[in-house]
Short mmCIF file of C-alpha atoms in Angstrom, two decimals:
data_model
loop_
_atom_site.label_atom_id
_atom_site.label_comp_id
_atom_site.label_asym_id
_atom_site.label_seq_id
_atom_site.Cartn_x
_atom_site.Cartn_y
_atom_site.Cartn_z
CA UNK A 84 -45.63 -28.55 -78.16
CA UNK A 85 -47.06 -25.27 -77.09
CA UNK A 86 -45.10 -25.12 -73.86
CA UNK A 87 -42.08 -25.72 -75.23
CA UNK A 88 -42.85 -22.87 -77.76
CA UNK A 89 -44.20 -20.26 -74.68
CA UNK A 90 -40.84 -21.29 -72.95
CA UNK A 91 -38.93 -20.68 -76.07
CA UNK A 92 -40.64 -17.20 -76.60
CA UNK A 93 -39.99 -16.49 -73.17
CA UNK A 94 -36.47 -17.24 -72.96
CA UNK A 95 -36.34 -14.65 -76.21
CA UNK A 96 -37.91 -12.31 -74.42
CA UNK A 97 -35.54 -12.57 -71.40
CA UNK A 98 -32.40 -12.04 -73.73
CA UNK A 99 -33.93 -8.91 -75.69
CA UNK A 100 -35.06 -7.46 -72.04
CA UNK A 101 -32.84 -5.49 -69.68
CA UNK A 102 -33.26 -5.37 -66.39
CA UNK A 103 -36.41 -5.13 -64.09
CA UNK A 104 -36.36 -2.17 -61.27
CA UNK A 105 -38.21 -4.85 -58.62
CA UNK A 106 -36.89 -8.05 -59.59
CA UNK A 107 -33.14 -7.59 -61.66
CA UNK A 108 -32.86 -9.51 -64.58
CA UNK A 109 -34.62 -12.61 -65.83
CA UNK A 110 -32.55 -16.00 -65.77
CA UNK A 111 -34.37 -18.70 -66.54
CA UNK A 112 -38.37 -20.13 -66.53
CA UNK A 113 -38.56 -22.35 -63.83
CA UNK A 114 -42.41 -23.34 -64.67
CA UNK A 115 -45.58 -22.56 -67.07
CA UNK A 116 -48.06 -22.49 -63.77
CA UNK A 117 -51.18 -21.64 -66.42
CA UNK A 118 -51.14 -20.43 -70.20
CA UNK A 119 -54.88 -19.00 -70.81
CA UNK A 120 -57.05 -19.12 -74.01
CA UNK A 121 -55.21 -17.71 -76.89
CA UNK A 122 -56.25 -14.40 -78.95
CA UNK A 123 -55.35 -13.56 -82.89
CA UNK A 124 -53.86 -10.16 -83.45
CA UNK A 125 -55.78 -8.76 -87.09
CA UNK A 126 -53.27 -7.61 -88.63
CA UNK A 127 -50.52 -9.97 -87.89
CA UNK A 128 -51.82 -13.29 -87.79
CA UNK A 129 -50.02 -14.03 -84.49
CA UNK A 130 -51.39 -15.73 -81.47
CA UNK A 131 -51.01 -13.67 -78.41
CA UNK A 132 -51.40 -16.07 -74.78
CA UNK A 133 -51.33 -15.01 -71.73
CA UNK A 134 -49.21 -17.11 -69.50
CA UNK A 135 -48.52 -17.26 -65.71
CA UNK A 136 -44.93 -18.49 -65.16
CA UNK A 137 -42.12 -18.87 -62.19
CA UNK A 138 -38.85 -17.67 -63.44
CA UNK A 139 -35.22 -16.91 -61.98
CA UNK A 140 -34.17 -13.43 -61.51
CA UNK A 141 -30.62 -12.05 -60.46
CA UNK A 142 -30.52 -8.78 -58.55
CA UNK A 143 -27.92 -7.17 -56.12
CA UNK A 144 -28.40 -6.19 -53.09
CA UNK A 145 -26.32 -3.33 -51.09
CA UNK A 146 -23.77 -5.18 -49.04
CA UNK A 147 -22.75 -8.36 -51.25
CA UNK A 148 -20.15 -9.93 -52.27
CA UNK A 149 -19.96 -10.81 -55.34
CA UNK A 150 -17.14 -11.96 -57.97
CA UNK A 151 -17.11 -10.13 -61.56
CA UNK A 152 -14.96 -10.49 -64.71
CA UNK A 153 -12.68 -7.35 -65.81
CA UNK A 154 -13.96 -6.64 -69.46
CA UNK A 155 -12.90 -3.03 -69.88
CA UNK A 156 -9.70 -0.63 -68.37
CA UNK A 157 -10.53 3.24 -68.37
CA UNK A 158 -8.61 5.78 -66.81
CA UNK A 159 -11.30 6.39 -63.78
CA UNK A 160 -11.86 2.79 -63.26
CA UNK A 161 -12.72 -0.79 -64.95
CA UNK A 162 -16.26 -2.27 -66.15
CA UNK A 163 -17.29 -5.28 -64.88
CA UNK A 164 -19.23 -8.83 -66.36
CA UNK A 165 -21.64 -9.55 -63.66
CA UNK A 166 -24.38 -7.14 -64.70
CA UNK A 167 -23.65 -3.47 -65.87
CA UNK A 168 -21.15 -2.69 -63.05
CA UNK A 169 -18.91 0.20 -62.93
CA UNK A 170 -16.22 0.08 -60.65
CA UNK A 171 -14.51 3.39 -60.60
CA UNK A 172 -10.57 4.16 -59.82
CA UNK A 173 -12.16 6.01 -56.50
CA UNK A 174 -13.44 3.02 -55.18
CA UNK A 175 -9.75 0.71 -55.69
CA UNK A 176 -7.45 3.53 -53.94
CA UNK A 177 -4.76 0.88 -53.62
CA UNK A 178 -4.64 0.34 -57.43
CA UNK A 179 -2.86 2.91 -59.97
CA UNK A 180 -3.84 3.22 -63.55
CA UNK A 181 -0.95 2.29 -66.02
CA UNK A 182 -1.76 3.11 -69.35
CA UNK A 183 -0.60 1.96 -72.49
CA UNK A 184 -1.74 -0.14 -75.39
CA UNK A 185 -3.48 -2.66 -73.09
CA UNK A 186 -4.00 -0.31 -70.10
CA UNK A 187 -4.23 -1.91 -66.28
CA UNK A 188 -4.71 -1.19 -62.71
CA UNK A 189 -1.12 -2.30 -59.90
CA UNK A 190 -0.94 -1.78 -56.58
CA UNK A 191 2.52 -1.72 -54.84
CA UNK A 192 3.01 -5.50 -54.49
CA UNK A 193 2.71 -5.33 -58.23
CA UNK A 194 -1.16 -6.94 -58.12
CA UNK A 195 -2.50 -6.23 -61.55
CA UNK A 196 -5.95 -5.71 -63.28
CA UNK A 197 -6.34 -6.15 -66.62
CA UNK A 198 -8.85 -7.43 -68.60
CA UNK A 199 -10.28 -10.90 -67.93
CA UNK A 200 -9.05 -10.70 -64.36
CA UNK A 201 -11.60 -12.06 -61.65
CA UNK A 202 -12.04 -9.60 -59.05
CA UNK A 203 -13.77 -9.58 -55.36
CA UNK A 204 -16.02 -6.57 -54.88
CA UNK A 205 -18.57 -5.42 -52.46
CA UNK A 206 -22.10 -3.34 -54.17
CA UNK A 207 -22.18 -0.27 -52.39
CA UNK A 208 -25.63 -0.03 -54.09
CA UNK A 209 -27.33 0.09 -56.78
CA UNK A 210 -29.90 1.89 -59.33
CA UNK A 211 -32.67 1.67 -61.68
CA UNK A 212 -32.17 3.76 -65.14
CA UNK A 213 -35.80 4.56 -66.08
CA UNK A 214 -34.65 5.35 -70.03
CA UNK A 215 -32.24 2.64 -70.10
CA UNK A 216 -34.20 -0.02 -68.62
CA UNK A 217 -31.15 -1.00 -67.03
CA UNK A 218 -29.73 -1.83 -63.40
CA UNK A 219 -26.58 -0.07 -62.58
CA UNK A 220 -24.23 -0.87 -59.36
CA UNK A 221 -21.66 1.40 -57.46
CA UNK A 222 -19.13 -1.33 -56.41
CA UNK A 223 -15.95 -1.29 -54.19
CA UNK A 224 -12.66 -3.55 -54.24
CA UNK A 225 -12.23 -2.04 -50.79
CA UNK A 226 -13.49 -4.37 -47.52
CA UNK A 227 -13.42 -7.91 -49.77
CA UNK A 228 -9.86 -9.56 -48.36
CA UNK A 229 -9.34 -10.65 -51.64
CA UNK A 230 -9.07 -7.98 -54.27
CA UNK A 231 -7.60 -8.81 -57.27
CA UNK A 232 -8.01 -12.99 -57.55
CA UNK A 233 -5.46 -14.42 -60.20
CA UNK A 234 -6.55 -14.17 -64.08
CA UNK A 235 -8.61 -16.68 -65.28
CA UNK A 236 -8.35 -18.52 -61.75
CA UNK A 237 -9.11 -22.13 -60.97
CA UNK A 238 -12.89 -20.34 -60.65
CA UNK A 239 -15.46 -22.00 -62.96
CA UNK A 240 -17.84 -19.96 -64.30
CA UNK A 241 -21.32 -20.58 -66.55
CA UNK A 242 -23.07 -19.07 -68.97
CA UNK A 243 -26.20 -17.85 -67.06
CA UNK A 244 -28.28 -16.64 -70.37
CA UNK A 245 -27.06 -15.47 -73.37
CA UNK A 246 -24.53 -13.00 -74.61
CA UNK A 247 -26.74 -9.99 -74.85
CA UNK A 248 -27.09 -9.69 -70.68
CA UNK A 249 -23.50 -10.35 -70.97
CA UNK A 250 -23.91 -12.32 -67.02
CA UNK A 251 -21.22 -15.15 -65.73
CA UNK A 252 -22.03 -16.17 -62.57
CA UNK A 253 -19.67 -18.86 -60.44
CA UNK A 254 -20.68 -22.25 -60.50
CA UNK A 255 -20.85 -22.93 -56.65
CA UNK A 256 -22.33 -19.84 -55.94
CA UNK A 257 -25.64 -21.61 -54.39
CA UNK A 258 -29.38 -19.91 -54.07
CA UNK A 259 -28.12 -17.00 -52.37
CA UNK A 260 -27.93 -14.79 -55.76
CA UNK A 261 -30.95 -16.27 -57.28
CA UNK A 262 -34.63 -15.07 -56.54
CA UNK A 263 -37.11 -17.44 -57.83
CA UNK A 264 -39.94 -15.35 -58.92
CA UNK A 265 -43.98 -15.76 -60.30
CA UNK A 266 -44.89 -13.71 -62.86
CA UNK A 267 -47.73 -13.07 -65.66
CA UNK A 268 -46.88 -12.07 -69.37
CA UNK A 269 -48.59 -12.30 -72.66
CA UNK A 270 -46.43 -14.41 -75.49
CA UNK A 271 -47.23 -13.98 -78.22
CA UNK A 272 -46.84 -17.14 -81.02
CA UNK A 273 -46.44 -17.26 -84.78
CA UNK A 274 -46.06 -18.97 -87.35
CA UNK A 275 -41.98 -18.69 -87.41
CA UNK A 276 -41.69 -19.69 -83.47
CA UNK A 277 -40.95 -23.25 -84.03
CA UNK A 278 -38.62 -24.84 -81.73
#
């Protein structure tokens, strides 16, 4: 009962988190290796463990090639879904911004990005906002043979984690993305943590 609480608690404190500057962000707990003797804050009643665990992370790396979901159109360049990824108008030369009421992105053979359209990029790299808590990548459409893949393609994506890290990650895309990682945090338990 108490490890399925400590892996409930965890899991919270994955989707509240942002990103980590070494590891990227936290998928899922793999394993509770050791949860140690408990302590009782005074003035809240809760139990506060410490608990070694093996989790999941998913960082980029300078280089990959990853696949993201179009979820916003600006007039210097579209936001990604497949961590906070900006890729900016300068980096998708090809591509010319149309606006209008539902602004997109066409190239001359009349390829179009819009929103919810599953594009090919390459991380040119990426960095660690201190105040934010938050991994940011510089991405490119150019070098990726396929740019612009159709909207909502044959693809088949998964919910990683939650909404709040707001990550979709293929479902073939194998180990290569995922870093399986040991770690050490104190969870802390109340009454109201009942799974």
């Amino acid at each position: 009962m108490l490890q399925k609480v400590i892996i409930v608690q965890l899991l919270e404190n994955f989707a509240s988190k942002k990103g980590l500057m070494e590891l990227g962000y936290p998928l899922a707990v793999t394993g509770l290796e050791r949860i140690g003797e408990g302590k009782v804050r005074e003035h809240t009643g809760d139990v506060l463990f410490p608990v070694e665990f093996s989790c999941i992370t998913f960082k980029m790396s300078r280089g990959e090639i990853l696949e993201g979901v179009v979820h916003n159109i600006l007039r210097h360049g579209v936001l990604l879904r497949c961590d906070p990824v900006n890729l900016s108008h300068q980096m998708m030369s090809e591509y010319t911004y149309v606006p209008g009421e539902n602004p997109i992105f066409m190239n001359e053979k009349m390829s179009r990005i819009e929103k919810r359209t599953v594009v090919r990029f390459m991380v040119l790299g990426t960095k660690y906002n201190e105040d934010e808590k938050e991994l940011k990548a510089v991405v490119s459409l150019e070098g990726t043979n396929v740019l612009a893949l159709e909207q909502n393609s044959g693809l088949t994506f998964k919910r990683a984690i939650d909404a709040s890290l707001c990550l979709l990650l293929p479902q073939d895309m194998g180990k290569i993305w995922i870093t399986p990682y040991h770690a050490f945090a104190f969870v802390a338990v109340s009454d109201s943590c009942h799974p």
